[in-house]
Short mmCIF file of C-alpha atoms in Angstrom, two decimals:
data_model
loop_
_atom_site.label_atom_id
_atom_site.label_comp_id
_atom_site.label_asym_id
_atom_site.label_seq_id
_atom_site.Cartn_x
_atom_site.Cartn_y
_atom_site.Cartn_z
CA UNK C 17 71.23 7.94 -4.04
CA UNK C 18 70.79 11.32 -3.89
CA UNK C 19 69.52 13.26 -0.84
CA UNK C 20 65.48 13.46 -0.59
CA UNK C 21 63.37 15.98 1.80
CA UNK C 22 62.03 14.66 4.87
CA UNK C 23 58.60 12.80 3.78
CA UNK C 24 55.77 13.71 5.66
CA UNK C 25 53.20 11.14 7.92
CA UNK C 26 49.73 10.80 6.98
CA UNK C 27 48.40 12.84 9.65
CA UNK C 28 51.06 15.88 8.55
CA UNK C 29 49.94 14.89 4.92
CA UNK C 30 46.13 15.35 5.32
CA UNK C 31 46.10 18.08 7.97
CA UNK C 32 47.45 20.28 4.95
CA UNK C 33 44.66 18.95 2.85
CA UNK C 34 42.18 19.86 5.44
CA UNK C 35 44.14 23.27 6.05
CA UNK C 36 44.10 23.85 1.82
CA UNK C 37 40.21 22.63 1.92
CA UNK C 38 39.19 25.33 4.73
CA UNK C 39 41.07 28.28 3.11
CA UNK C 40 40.41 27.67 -0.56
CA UNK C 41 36.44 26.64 0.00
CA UNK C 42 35.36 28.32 2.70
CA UNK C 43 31.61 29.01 1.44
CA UNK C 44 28.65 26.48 1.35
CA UNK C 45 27.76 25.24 -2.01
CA UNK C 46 23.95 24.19 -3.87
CA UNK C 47 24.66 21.20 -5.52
CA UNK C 48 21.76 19.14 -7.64
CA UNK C 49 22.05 14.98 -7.29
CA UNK C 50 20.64 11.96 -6.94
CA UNK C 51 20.74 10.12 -3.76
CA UNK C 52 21.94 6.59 -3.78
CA UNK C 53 21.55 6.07 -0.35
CA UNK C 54 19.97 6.90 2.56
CA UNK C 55 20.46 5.90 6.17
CA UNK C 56 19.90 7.63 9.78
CA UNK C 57 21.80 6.63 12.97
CA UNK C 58 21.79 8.24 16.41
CA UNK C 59 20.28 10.93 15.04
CA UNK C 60 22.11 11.81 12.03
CA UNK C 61 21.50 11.12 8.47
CA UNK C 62 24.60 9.80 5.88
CA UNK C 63 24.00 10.21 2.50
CA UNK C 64 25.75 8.86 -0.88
CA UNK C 65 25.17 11.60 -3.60
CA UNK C 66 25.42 10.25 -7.46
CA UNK C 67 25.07 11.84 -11.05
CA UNK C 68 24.55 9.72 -13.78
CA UNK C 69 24.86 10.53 -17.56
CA UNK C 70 21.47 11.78 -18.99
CA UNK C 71 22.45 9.48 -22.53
CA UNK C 72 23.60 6.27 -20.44
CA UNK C 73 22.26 6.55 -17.31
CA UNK C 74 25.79 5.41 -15.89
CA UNK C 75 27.23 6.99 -13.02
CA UNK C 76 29.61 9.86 -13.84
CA UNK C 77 30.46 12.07 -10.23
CA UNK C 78 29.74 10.35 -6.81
CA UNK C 79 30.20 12.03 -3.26
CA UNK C 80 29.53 11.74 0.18
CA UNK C 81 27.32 14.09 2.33
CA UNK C 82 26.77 14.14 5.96
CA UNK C 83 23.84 16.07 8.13
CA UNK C 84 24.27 16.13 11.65
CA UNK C 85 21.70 15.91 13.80
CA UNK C 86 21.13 19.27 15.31
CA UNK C 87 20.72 20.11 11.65
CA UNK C 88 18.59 16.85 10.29
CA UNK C 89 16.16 17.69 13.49
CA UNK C 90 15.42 20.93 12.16
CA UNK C 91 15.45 20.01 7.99
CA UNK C 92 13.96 16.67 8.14
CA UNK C 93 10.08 18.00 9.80
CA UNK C 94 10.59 20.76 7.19
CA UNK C 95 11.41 18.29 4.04
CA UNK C 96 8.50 16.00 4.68
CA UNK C 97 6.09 18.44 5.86
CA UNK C 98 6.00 20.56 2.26
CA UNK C 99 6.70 17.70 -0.28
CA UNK C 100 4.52 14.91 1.95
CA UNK C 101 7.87 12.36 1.28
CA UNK C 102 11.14 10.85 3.39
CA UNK C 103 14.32 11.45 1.46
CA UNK C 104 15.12 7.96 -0.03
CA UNK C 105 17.23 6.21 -2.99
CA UNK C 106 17.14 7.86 -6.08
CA UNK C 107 15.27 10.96 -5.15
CA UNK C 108 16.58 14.13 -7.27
CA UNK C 109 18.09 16.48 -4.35
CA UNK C 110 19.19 19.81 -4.10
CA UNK C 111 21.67 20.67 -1.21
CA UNK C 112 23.57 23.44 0.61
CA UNK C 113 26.71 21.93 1.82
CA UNK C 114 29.96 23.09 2.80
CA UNK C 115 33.18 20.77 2.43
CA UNK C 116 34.79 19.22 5.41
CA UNK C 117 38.60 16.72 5.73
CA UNK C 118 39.10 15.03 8.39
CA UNK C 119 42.50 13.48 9.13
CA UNK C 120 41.17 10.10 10.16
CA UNK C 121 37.94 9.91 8.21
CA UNK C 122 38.56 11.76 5.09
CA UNK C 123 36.33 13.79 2.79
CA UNK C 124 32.73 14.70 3.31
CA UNK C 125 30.20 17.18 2.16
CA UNK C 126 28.30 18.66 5.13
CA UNK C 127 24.44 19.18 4.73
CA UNK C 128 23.51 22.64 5.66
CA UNK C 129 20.16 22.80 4.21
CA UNK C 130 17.90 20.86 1.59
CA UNK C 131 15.31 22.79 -0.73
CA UNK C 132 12.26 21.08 -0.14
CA UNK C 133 10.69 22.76 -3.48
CA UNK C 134 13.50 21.36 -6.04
CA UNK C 135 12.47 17.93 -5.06
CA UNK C 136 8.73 19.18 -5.33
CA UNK C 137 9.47 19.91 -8.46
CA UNK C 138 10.94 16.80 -9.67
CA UNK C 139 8.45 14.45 -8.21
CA UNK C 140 5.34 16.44 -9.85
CA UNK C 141 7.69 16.17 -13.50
CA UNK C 142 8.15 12.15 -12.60
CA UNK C 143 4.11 11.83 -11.39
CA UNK C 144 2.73 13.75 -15.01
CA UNK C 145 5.20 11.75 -16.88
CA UNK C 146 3.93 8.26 -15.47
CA UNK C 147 0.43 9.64 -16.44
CA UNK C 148 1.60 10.34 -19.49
CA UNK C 149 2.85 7.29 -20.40
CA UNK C 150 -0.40 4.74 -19.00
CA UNK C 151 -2.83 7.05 -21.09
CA UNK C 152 -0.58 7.10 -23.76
CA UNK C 153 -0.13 3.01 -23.42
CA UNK C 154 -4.49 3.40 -23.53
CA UNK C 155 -4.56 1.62 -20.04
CA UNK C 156 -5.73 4.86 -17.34
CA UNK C 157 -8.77 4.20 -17.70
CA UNK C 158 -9.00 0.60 -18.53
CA UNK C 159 -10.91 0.16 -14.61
CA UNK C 160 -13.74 3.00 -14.63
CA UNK C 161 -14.68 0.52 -17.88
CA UNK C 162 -14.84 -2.68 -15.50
CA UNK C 163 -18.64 -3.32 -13.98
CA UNK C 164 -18.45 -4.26 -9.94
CA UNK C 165 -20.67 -7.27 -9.71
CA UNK C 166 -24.46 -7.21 -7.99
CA UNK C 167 -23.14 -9.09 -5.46
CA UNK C 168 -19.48 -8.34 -4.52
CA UNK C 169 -18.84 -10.08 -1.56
CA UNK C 170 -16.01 -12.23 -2.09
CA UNK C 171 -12.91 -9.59 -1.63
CA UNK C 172 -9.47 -9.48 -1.84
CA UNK C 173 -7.33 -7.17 0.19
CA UNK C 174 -3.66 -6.74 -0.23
CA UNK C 175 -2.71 -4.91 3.29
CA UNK C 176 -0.12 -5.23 5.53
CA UNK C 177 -1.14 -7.96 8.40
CA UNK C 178 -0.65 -5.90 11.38
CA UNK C 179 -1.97 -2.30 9.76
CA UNK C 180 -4.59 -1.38 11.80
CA UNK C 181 -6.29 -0.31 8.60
CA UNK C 182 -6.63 -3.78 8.04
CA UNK C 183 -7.98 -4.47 11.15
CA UNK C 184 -10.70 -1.94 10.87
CA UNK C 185 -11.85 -2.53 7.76
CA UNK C 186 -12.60 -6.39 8.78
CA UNK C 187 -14.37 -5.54 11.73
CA UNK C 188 -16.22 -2.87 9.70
CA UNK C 189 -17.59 -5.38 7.44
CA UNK C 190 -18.41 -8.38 10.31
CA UNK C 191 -20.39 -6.21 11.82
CA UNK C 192 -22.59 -4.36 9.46
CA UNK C 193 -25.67 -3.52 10.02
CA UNK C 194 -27.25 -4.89 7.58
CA UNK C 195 -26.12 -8.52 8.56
CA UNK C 196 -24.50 -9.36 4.95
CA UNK C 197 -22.10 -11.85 4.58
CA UNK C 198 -18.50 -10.90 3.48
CA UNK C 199 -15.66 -13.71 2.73
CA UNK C 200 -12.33 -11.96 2.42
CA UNK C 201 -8.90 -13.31 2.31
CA UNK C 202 -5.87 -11.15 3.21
CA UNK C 203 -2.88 -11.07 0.40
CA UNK C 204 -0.18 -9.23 2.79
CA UNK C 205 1.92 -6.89 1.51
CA UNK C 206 4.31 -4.56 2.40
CA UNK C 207 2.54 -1.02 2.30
CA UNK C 208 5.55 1.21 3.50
CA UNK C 209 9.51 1.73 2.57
CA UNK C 210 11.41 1.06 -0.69
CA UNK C 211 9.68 -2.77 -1.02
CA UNK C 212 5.96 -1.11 -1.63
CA UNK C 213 5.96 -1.71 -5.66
CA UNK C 214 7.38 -5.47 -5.46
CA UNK C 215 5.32 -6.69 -2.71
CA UNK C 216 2.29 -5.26 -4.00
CA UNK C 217 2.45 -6.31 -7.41
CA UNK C 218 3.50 -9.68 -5.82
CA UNK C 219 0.30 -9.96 -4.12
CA UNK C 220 -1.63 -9.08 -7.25
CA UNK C 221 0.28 -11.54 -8.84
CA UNK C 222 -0.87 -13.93 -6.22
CA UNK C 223 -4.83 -12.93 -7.01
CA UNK C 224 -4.68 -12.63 -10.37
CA UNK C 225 -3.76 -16.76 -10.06
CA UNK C 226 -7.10 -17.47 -8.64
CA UNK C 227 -8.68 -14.04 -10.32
CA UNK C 228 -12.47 -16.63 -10.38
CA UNK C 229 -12.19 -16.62 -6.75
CA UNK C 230 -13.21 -13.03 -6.33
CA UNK C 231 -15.42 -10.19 -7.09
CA UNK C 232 -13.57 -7.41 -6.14
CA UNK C 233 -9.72 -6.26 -5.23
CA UNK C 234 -9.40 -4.08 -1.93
CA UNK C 235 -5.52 -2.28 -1.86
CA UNK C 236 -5.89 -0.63 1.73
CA UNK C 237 -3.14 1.04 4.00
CA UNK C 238 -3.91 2.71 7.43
CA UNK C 239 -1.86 4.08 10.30
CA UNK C 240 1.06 5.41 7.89
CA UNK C 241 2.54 8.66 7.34
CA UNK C 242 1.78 10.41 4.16
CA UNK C 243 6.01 10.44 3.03
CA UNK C 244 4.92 6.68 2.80
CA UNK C 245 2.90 7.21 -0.35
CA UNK C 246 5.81 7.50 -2.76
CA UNK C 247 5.73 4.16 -3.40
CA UNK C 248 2.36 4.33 -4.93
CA UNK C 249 3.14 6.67 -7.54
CA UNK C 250 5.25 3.99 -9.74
CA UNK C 251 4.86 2.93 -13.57
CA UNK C 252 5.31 -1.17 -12.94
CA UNK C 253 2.56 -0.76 -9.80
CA UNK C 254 0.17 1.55 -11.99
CA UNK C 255 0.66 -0.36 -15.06
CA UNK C 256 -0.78 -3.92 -12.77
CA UNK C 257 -4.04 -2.23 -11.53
CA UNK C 258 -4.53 -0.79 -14.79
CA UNK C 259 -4.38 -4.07 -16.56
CA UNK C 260 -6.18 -5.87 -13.73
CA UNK C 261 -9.25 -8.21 -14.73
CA UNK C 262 -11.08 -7.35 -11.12
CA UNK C 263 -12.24 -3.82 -10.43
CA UNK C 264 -9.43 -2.68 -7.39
CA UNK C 265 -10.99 0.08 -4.89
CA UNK C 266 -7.96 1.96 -3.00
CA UNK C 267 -8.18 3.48 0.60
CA UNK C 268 -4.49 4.28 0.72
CA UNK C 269 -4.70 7.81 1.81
CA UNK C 270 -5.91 10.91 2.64
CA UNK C 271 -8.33 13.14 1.08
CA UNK C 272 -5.64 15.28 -0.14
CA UNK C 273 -3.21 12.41 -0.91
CA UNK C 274 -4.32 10.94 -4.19
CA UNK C 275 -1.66 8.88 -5.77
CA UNK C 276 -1.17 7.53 -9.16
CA UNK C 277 -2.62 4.12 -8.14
CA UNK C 278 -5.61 6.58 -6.73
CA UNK C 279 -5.88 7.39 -10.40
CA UNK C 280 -6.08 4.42 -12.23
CA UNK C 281 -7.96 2.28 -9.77
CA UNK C 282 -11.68 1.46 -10.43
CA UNK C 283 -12.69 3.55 -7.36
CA UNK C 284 -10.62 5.44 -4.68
CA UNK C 285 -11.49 6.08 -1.20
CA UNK C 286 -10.28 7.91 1.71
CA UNK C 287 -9.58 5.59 4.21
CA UNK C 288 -10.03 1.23 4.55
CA UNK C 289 -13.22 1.97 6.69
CA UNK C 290 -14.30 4.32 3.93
CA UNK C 291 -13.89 0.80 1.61
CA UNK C 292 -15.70 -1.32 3.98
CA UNK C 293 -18.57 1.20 4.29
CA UNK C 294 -18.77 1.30 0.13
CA UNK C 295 -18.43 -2.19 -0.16
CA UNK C 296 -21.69 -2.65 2.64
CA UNK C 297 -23.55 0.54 0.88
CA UNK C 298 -23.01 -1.17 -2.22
CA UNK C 299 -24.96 -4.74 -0.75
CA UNK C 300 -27.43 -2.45 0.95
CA UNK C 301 -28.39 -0.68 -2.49
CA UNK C 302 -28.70 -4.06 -4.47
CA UNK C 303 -30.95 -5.59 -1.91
CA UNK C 304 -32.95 -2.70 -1.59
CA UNK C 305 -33.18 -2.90 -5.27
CA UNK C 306 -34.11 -6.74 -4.94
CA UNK C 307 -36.91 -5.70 -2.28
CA UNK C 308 -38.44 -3.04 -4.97
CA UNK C 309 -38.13 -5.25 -7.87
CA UNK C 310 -40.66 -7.25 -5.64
CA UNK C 311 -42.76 -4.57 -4.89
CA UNK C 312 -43.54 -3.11 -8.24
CA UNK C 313 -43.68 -7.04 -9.88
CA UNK C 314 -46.79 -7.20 -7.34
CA UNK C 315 -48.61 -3.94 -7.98
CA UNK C 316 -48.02 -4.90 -11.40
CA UNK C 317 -49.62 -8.06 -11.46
CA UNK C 318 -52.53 -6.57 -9.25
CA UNK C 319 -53.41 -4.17 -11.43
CA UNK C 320 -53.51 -6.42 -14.48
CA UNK C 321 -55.52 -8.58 -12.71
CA UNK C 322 -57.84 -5.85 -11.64
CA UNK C 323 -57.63 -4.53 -15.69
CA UNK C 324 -58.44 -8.80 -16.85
CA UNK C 325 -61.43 -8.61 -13.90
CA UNK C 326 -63.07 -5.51 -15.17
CA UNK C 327 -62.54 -6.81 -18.75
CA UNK C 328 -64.38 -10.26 -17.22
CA UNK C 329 -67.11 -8.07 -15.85
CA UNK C 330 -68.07 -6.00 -19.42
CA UNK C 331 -68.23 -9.16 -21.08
CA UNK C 332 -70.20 -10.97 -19.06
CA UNK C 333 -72.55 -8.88 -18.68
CA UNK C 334 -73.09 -8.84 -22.29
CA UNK C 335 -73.49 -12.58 -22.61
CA UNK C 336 -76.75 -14.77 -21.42
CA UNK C 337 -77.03 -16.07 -18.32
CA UNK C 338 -76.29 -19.32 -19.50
CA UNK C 339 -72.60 -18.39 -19.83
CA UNK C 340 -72.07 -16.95 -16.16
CA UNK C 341 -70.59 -20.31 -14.59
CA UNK C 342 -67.77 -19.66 -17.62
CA UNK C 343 -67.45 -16.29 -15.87
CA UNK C 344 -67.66 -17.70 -12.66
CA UNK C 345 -64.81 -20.08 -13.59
CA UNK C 346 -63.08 -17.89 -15.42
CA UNK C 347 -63.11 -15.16 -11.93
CA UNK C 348 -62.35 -18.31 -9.89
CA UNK C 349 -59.17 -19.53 -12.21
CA UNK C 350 -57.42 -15.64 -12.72
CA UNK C 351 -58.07 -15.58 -8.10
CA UNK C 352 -56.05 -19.09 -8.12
CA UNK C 353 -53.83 -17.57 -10.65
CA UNK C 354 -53.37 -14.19 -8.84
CA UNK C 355 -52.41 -15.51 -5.42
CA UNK C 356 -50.11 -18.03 -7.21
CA UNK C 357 -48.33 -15.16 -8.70
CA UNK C 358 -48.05 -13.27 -4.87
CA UNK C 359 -47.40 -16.34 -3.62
CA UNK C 360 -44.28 -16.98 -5.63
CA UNK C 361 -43.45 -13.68 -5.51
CA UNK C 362 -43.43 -13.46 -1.52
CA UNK C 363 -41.78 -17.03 -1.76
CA UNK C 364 -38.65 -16.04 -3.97
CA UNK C 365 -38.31 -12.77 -1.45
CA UNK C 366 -38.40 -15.30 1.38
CA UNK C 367 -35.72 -17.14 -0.25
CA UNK C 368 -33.41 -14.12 -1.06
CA UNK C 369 -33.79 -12.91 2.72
CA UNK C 370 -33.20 -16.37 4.23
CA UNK C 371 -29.75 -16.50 1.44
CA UNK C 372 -28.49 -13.36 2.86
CA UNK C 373 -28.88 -14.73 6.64
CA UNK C 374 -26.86 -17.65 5.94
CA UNK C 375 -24.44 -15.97 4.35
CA UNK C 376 -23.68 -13.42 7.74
CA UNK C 377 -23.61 -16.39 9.59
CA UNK C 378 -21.07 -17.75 7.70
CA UNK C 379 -18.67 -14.94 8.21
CA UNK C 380 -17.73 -15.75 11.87
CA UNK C 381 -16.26 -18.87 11.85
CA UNK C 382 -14.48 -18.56 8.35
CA UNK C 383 -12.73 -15.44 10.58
CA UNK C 384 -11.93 -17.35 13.65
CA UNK C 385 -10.20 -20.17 11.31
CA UNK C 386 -8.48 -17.28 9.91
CA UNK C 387 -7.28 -15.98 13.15
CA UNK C 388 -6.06 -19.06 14.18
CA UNK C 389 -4.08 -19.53 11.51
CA UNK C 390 -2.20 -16.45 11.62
CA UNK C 391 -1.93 -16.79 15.35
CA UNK C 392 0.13 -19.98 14.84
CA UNK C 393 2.17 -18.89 12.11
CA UNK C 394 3.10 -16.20 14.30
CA UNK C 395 3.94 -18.92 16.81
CA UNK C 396 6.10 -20.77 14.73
CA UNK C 397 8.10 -17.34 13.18
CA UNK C 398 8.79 -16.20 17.06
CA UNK C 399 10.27 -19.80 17.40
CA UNK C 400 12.16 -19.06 14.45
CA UNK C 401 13.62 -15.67 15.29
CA UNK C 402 14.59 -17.11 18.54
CA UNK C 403 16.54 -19.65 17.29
CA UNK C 404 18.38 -17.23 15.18
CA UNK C 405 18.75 -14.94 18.47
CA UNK C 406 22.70 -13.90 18.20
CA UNK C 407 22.50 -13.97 21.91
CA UNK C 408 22.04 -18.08 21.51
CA UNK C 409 25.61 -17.80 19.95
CA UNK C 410 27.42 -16.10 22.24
CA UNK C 411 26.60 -18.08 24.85
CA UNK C 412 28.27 -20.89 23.14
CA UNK C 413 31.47 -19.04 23.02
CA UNK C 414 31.14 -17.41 19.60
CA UNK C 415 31.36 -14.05 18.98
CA UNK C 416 30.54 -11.01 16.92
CA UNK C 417 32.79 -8.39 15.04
CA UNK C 418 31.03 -4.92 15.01
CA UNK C 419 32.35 -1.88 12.93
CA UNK C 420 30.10 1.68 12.97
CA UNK C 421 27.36 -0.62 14.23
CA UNK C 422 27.53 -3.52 11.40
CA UNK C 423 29.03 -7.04 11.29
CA UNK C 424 32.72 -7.70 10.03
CA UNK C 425 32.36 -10.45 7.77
CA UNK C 426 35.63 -9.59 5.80
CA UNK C 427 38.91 -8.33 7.23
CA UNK C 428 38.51 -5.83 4.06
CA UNK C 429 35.81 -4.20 5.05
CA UNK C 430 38.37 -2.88 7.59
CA UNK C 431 41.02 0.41 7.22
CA UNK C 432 44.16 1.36 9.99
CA UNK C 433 42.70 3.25 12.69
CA UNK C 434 39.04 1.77 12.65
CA UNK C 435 37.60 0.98 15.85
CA UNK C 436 35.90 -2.46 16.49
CA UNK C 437 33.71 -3.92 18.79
CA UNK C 438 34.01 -7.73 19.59
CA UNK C 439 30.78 -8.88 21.49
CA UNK C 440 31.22 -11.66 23.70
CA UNK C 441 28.81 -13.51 26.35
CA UNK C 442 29.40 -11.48 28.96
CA UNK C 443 30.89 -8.18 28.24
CA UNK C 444 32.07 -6.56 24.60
CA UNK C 445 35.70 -5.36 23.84
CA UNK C 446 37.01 -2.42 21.90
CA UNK C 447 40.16 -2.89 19.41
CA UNK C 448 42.07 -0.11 17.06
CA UNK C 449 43.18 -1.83 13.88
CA UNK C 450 46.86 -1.05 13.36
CA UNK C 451 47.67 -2.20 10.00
#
């Protein structure tokens, strides 16, 4: 065999990598992707970068790109403050980064800065083409076409349980002033994060099942941050409340946040409050109405009967004397006549007050039931997460294999050189894999 040159280690092997990376690309780079990933911990944000074939869609170039903290604390206000949105999976990107080896962890782009208005850009070409498409499908404005009933008072709201949107907009409509009567039943959704478009169209799912049920659709969100409302500015999501047989009111933002399910909805409001307070102005106006239907059916009959009495009055006096008891009995039938008309008029007023009574005193106990519902579920899922405490598990002399913070399910999830943690009742060790 014929002599060979010392081989190099590993180490020797990729500190000349990292020596070749930091003299040959010194200078930070813009680069345009996709991100595939997002995730933040102690501070610092990891990102997998993608590019994907325009024709195919398949994945052509992949990377991975690393901000560290004392830069994320100073990009990530910035980002979300000018486009109103978190960076998250498969958000178009545009970064400065700067390449950095590492002999134990290998290859990384480092994030030096992100340009907010790229991504701006993007989302606006992704919003117009979703609008696009629903008026070009005929569907935009298939709610302004749908009539809100007289009396819409049995409501559907798809809201997270514990928003305190939610919890507002209940209490705004239990307590009106007006006394009215609302029966609403909560469809809960997830109103935040990547799962916003498949809960929510879950829920309408869910309503659309018992559609007879209700008058009205109520999609609320309160107590978010605006970078939430990406995931109301989807096709699928749009595409359900534009096809929805119930007219949907929003209150998913701000006055300045209108999103594409703002757009397509029957009728958009600022806040949940600002829903409840349609919703009750809405009752108010149609009772109001009912109370000068009333009114002008009485003046009207009044004055015909005053117009029939005159009439009475010409004619008699043209006839003989003989005829007054006709006139007399005529006068005496169109008085019995005239109060049977207020009567029944005052009556079916009486009835539509004493209907709207019972139907706010119904409202109180239909939301204690409700609350004690949901308080016992929540008993029974707090029984449940404590029996799947891991804590429970360790101390019955089990343990758990930790690497960067997740669980080792599969020894090939691990390289040489990573560091574990094995958590144990009552302490945790650290290991080095070798080989």
């Amino acid at each position: 065999m014929s002599a060979m040159k010392k081989p190099l280690s590993l180490y020797e092997l990729n500190a000349l990598v990292r020596e070749t990376i930091e003299v040959d690309m010194p200078d930070s780079y813009w680069v345009q992707a996709e991100l595939s990933d997002v995730r933040e911990s102690y501070g610092h944000c990891y990102m997998e970068l993608i590019q994907k074939d325009e024709a195919s869609r398949t994945p052509i170039a992949r990377a991975r790109a690393n901000c560290w903290r004392n830069r994320w604390m100073l990009i990530r206000p910035a980002f979300e403050r000018l486009t109103g949105q978190g960076l998250r999976s498969g958000m178009k990107v545009m970064l400065q980064v700067h390449a950095q080896f590492h002999e134990n962890f290998g290859f990384s782009w480092i994030v030096d800065d992100i340009d907010a208005t790229y991504t701006m850009g993007d989302m606006a070409r992704r919003r117009q083409e979703i609008i696009a498409r629903l008026r070009a499908e005929g569907v935009f404005d298939l709610q302004k076409e749908l009539r809100l009933p007289l009396f819409t008072q049995r409501v559907a709201v798809v809201s997270s349980a514990s928003a305190a949107g939610y919890g507002d907009f209940a209490d705004q409509l239990a307590a009106n002033d007006y006394g009215f009567c609302f029966h609403t039943e909560l469809f809960a959704a997830t109103m935040q994060g990547e799962q916003v478009e498949q809960s929510v169209i879950a829920a309408l799912d869910a309503i659309n099942a018992r559609a007879g049920e209700f008058d009205v659709v109520v999609i609320i969100r309160g107590g978010g941050a605006t970078s939430d409302l990406s995931g109301f500015d989807t096709l699928a999501l749009a595409e359900n409340v534009a096809n929805f047989p119930l007219p949907v009111i929003t209150g998913i933002g701000h006055e300045r946040d209108e999103s594409v399910l703002d757009m397509v909805a029957h009728t958009r409001v600022k806040t949940p409050t600002a829903a409840a307070a349609f919703l009750v102005a809405r009752l108010a106006d149609v009772e109001a109405r009912i109370d000068g239907a009333g009114e002008r059916m009485v003046r009207v009959v009044r004055l015909r009967m005053e117009r029939e009495r005159m009439r009475i009055d010409k004619l008699a006096s043209a006839i003989p004397l003989q005829f007054s008891l006709v006139r007399s009995r005529g006068e005496a039938r169109l008085n019995v006549l005239q109060s049977r008309l207020v009567q029944l008029v005052d009556n079916r007023l009486e009835r539509a007050a004493h209907r709207l009574q019972l139907v706010g005193r119904d409202l109180q106990p239909l939301l204690e039931r409700r609350l004690q519902t949901e308080t016992h579920r929540l008993a029974l899922l707090g029984q449940r997460v404590e029996a799947l405490n891991p804590d429970r598990l360790l101390r019955r002399g089990y343990s758990i294999t930790l690497h960067e913070g997740r669980v080792v399910r599969d020894p090939r999830q691990l390289s040489a050189g990573d560091m574990i943690e094995t958590r144990l009742e009552k302490g945790i060790l650290k290991s080095r894999i070798e080989s």
